[in-house]
mmCIF file of C-alpha atoms in Angstrom:
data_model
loop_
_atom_site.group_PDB
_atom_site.id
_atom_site.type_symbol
_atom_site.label_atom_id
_atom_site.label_comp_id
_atom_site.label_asym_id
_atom_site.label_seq_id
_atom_site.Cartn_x
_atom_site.Cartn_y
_atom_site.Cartn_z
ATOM 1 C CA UNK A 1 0.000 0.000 0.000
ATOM 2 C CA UNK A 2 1.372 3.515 -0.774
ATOM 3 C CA UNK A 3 2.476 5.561 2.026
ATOM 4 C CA UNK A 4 -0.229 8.224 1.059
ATOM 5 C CA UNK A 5 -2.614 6.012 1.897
ATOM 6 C CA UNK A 6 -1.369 4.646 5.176
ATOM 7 C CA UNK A 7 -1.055 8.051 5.977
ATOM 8 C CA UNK A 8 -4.299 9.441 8.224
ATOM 9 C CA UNK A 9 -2.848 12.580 8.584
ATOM 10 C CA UNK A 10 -2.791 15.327 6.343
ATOM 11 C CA UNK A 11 -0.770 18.614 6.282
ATOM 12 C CA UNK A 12 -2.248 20.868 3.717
ATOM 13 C CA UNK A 13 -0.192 24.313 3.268
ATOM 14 C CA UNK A 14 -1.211 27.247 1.744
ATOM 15 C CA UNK A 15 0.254 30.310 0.228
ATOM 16 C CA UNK A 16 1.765 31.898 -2.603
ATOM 17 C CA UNK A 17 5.828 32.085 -2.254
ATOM 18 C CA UNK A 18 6.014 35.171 -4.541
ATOM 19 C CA UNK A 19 4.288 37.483 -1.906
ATOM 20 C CA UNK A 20 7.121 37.285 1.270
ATOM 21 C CA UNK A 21 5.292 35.981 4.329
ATOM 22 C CA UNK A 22 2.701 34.023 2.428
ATOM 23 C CA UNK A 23 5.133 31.561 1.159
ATOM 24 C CA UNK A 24 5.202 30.210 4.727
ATOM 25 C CA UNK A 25 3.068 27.112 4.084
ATOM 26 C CA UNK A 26 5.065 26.379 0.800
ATOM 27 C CA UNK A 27 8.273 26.618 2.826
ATOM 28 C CA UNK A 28 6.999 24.098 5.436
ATOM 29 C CA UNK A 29 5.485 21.815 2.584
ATOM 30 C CA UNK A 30 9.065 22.076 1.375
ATOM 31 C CA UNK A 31 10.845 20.922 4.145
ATOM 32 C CA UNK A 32 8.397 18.218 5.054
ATOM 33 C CA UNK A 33 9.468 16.757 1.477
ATOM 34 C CA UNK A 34 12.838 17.133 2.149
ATOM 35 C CA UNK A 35 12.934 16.178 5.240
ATOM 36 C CA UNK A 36 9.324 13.434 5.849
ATOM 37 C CA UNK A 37 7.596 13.134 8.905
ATOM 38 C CA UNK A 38 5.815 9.749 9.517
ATOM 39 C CA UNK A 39 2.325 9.455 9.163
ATOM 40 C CA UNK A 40 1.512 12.651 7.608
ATOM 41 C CA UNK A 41 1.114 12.936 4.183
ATOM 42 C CA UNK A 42 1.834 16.292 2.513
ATOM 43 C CA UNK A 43 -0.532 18.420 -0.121
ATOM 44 C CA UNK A 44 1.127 21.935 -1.028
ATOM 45 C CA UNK A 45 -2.400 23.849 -1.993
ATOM 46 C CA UNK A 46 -0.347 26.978 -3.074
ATOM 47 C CA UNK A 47 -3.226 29.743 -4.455
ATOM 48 C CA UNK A 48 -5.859 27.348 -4.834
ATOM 49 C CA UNK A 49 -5.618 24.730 -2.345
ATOM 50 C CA UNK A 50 -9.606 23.654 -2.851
ATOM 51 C CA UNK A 51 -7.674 21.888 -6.101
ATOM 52 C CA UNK A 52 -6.646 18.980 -3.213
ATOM 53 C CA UNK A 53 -10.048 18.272 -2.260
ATOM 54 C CA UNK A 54 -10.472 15.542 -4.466
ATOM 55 C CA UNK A 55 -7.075 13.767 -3.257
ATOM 56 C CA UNK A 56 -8.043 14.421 0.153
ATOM 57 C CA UNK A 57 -11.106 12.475 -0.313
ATOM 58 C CA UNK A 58 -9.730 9.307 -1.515
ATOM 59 C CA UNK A 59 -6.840 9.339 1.338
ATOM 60 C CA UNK A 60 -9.633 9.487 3.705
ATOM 61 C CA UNK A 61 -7.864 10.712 6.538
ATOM 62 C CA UNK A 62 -8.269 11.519 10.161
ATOM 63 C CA UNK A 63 -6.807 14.552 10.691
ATOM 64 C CA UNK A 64 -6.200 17.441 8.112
ATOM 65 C CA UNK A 65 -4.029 19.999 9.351
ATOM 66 C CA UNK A 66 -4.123 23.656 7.432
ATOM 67 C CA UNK A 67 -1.301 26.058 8.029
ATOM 68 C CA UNK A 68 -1.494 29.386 6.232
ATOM 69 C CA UNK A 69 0.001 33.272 6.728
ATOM 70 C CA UNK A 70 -2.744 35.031 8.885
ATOM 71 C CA UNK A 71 -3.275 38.167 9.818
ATOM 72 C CA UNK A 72 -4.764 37.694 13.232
ATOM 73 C CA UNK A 73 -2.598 40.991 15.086
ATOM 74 C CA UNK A 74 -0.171 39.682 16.526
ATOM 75 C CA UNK A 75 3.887 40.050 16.465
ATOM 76 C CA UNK A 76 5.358 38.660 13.234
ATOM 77 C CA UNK A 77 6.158 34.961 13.452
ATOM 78 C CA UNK A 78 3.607 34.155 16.227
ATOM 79 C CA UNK A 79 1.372 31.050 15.550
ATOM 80 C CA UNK A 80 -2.453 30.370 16.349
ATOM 81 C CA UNK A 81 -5.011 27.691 15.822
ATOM 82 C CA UNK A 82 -7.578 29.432 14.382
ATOM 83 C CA UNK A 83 -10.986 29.265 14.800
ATOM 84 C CA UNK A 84 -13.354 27.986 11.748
ATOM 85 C CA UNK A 85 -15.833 30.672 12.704
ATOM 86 C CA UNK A 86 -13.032 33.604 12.834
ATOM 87 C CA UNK A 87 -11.778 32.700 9.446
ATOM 88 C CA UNK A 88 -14.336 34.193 7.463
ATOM 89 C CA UNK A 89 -13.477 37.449 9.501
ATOM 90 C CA UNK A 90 -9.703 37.415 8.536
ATOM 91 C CA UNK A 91 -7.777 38.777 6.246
ATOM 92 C CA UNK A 92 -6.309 35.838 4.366
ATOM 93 C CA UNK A 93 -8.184 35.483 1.215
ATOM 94 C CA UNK A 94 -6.662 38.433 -1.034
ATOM 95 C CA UNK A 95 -3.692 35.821 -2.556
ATOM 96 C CA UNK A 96 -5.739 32.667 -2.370
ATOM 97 C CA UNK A 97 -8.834 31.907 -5.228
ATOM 98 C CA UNK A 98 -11.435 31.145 -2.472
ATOM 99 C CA UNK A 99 -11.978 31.891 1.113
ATOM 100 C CA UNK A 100 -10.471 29.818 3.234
ATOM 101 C CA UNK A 101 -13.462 29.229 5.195
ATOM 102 C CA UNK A 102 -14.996 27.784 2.503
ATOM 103 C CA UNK A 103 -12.100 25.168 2.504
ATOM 104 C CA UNK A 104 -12.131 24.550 5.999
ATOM 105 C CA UNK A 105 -16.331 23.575 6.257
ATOM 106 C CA UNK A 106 -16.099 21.348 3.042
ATOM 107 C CA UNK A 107 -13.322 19.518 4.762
ATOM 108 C CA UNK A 108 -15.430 18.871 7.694
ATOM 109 C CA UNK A 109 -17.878 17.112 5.437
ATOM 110 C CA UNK A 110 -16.047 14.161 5.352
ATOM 111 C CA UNK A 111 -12.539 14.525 7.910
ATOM 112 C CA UNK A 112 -13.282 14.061 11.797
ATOM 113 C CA UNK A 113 -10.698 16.720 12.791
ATOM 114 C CA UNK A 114 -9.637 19.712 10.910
ATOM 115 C CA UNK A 115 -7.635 22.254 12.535
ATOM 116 C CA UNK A 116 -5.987 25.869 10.681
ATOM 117 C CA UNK A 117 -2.922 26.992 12.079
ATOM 118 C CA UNK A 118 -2.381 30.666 11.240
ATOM 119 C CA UNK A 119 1.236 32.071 11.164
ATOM 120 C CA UNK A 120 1.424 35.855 11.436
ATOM 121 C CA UNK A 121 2.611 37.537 8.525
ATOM 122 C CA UNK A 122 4.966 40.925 8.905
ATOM 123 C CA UNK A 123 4.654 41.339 4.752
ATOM 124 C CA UNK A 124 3.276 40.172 2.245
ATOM 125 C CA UNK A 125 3.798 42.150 -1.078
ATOM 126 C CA UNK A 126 5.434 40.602 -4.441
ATOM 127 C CA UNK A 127 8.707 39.764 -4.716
ATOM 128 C CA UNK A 128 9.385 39.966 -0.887
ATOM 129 C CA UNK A 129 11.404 38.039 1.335
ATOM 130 C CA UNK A 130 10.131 36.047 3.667
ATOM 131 C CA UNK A 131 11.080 37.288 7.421
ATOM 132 C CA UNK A 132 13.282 35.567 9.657
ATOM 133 C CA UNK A 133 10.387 36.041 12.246
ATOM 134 C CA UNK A 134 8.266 33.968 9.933
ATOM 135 C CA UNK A 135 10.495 31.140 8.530
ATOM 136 C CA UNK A 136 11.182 30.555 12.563
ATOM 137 C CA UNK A 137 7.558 29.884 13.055
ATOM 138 C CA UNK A 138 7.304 27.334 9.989
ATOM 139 C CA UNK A 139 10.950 25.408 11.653
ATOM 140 C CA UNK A 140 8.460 25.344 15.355
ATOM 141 C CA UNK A 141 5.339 23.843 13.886
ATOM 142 C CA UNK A 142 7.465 21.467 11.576
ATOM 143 C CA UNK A 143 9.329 20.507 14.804
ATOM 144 C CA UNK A 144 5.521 19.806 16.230
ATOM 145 C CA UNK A 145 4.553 17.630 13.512
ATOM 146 C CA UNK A 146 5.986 14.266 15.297
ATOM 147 C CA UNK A 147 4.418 14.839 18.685
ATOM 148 C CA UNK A 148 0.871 16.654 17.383
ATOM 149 C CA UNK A 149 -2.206 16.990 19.143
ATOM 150 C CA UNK A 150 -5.260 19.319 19.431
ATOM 151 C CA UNK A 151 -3.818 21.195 22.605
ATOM 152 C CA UNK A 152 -0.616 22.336 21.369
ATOM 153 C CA UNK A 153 0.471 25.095 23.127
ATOM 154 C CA UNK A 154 0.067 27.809 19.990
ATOM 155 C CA UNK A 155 -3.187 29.693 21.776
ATOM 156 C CA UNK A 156 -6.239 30.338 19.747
ATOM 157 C CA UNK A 157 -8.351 33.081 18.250
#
């Protein structure tokens, strides 16, 4: 059987790397494939990450894990899980093709526990880099990925 489908975890990332802090979810998909993490199975969503749905739905998984640049006000680099219901509220949809919160509810249709993980962004404008503040935060929840669990210490909003 092919890992993907032993895998029952997913790690979707989202983001566009041409726009300086949103590349962080392409950075971590990155390094997972460099670098794989048992058990999860990794879907880089980019711009359009509702593209992954279908895959998604034939790994069946238990968990789906979406990590994203957020803009949530706090101090570049700092990470949150992210409520579904705040999502909508958020600004995160200008580089992405649909709102994330229409993502995370179709996910629940059919995965027991989906959780967004917003890292916060200090810029995102074309052709920037990405901060140090911000690659920092994708090296901590990559370091996570082994040991995960709903309460990880990343506080909520």
């Amino acid at each position: 059987m092919s890992r993907q489908i032993m895998s029952r975890q997913i790690l979707l990332t989202v983001g566009n790397t041409m726009m300086g802090d949103d590349g962080a979810g392409p950075l971590l998909a990155k390094r997972c494939l460099e670098q794989p993490i048992d058990r999860w199975e990794v879907l880089e969503g980019g711009t359009m990450p509702e593209d992954t749905l279908h895959r998604i739905r034939h790994i069946k998984p238990e968990r789906v894990l979406v990590v994203d640049a957020a803009d949530f006000g706090e101090k570049a680099g700092e990470i949150r899980i992210i409520d579904p219901d705040t999502i909508a509220e958020m600004f995160m949809v200008s580089t992405h093709s649909l709102p994330l919160n229409f993502l995370i509810d179709e996910l629940k249709t059919f995965v027991p526990h989906v959780t967004f993980i917003g890292i916060q962004p200090a810029i995102v404008a074309f052709a920037a880099p990405m901060t140090d503040m911000v690659k920092d935060a994708v090296d901590t929840i990559y370091q996570s990925l082994p040991k995960w669990h709903d309460d990880m210490d990343f506080g909520h909003c």
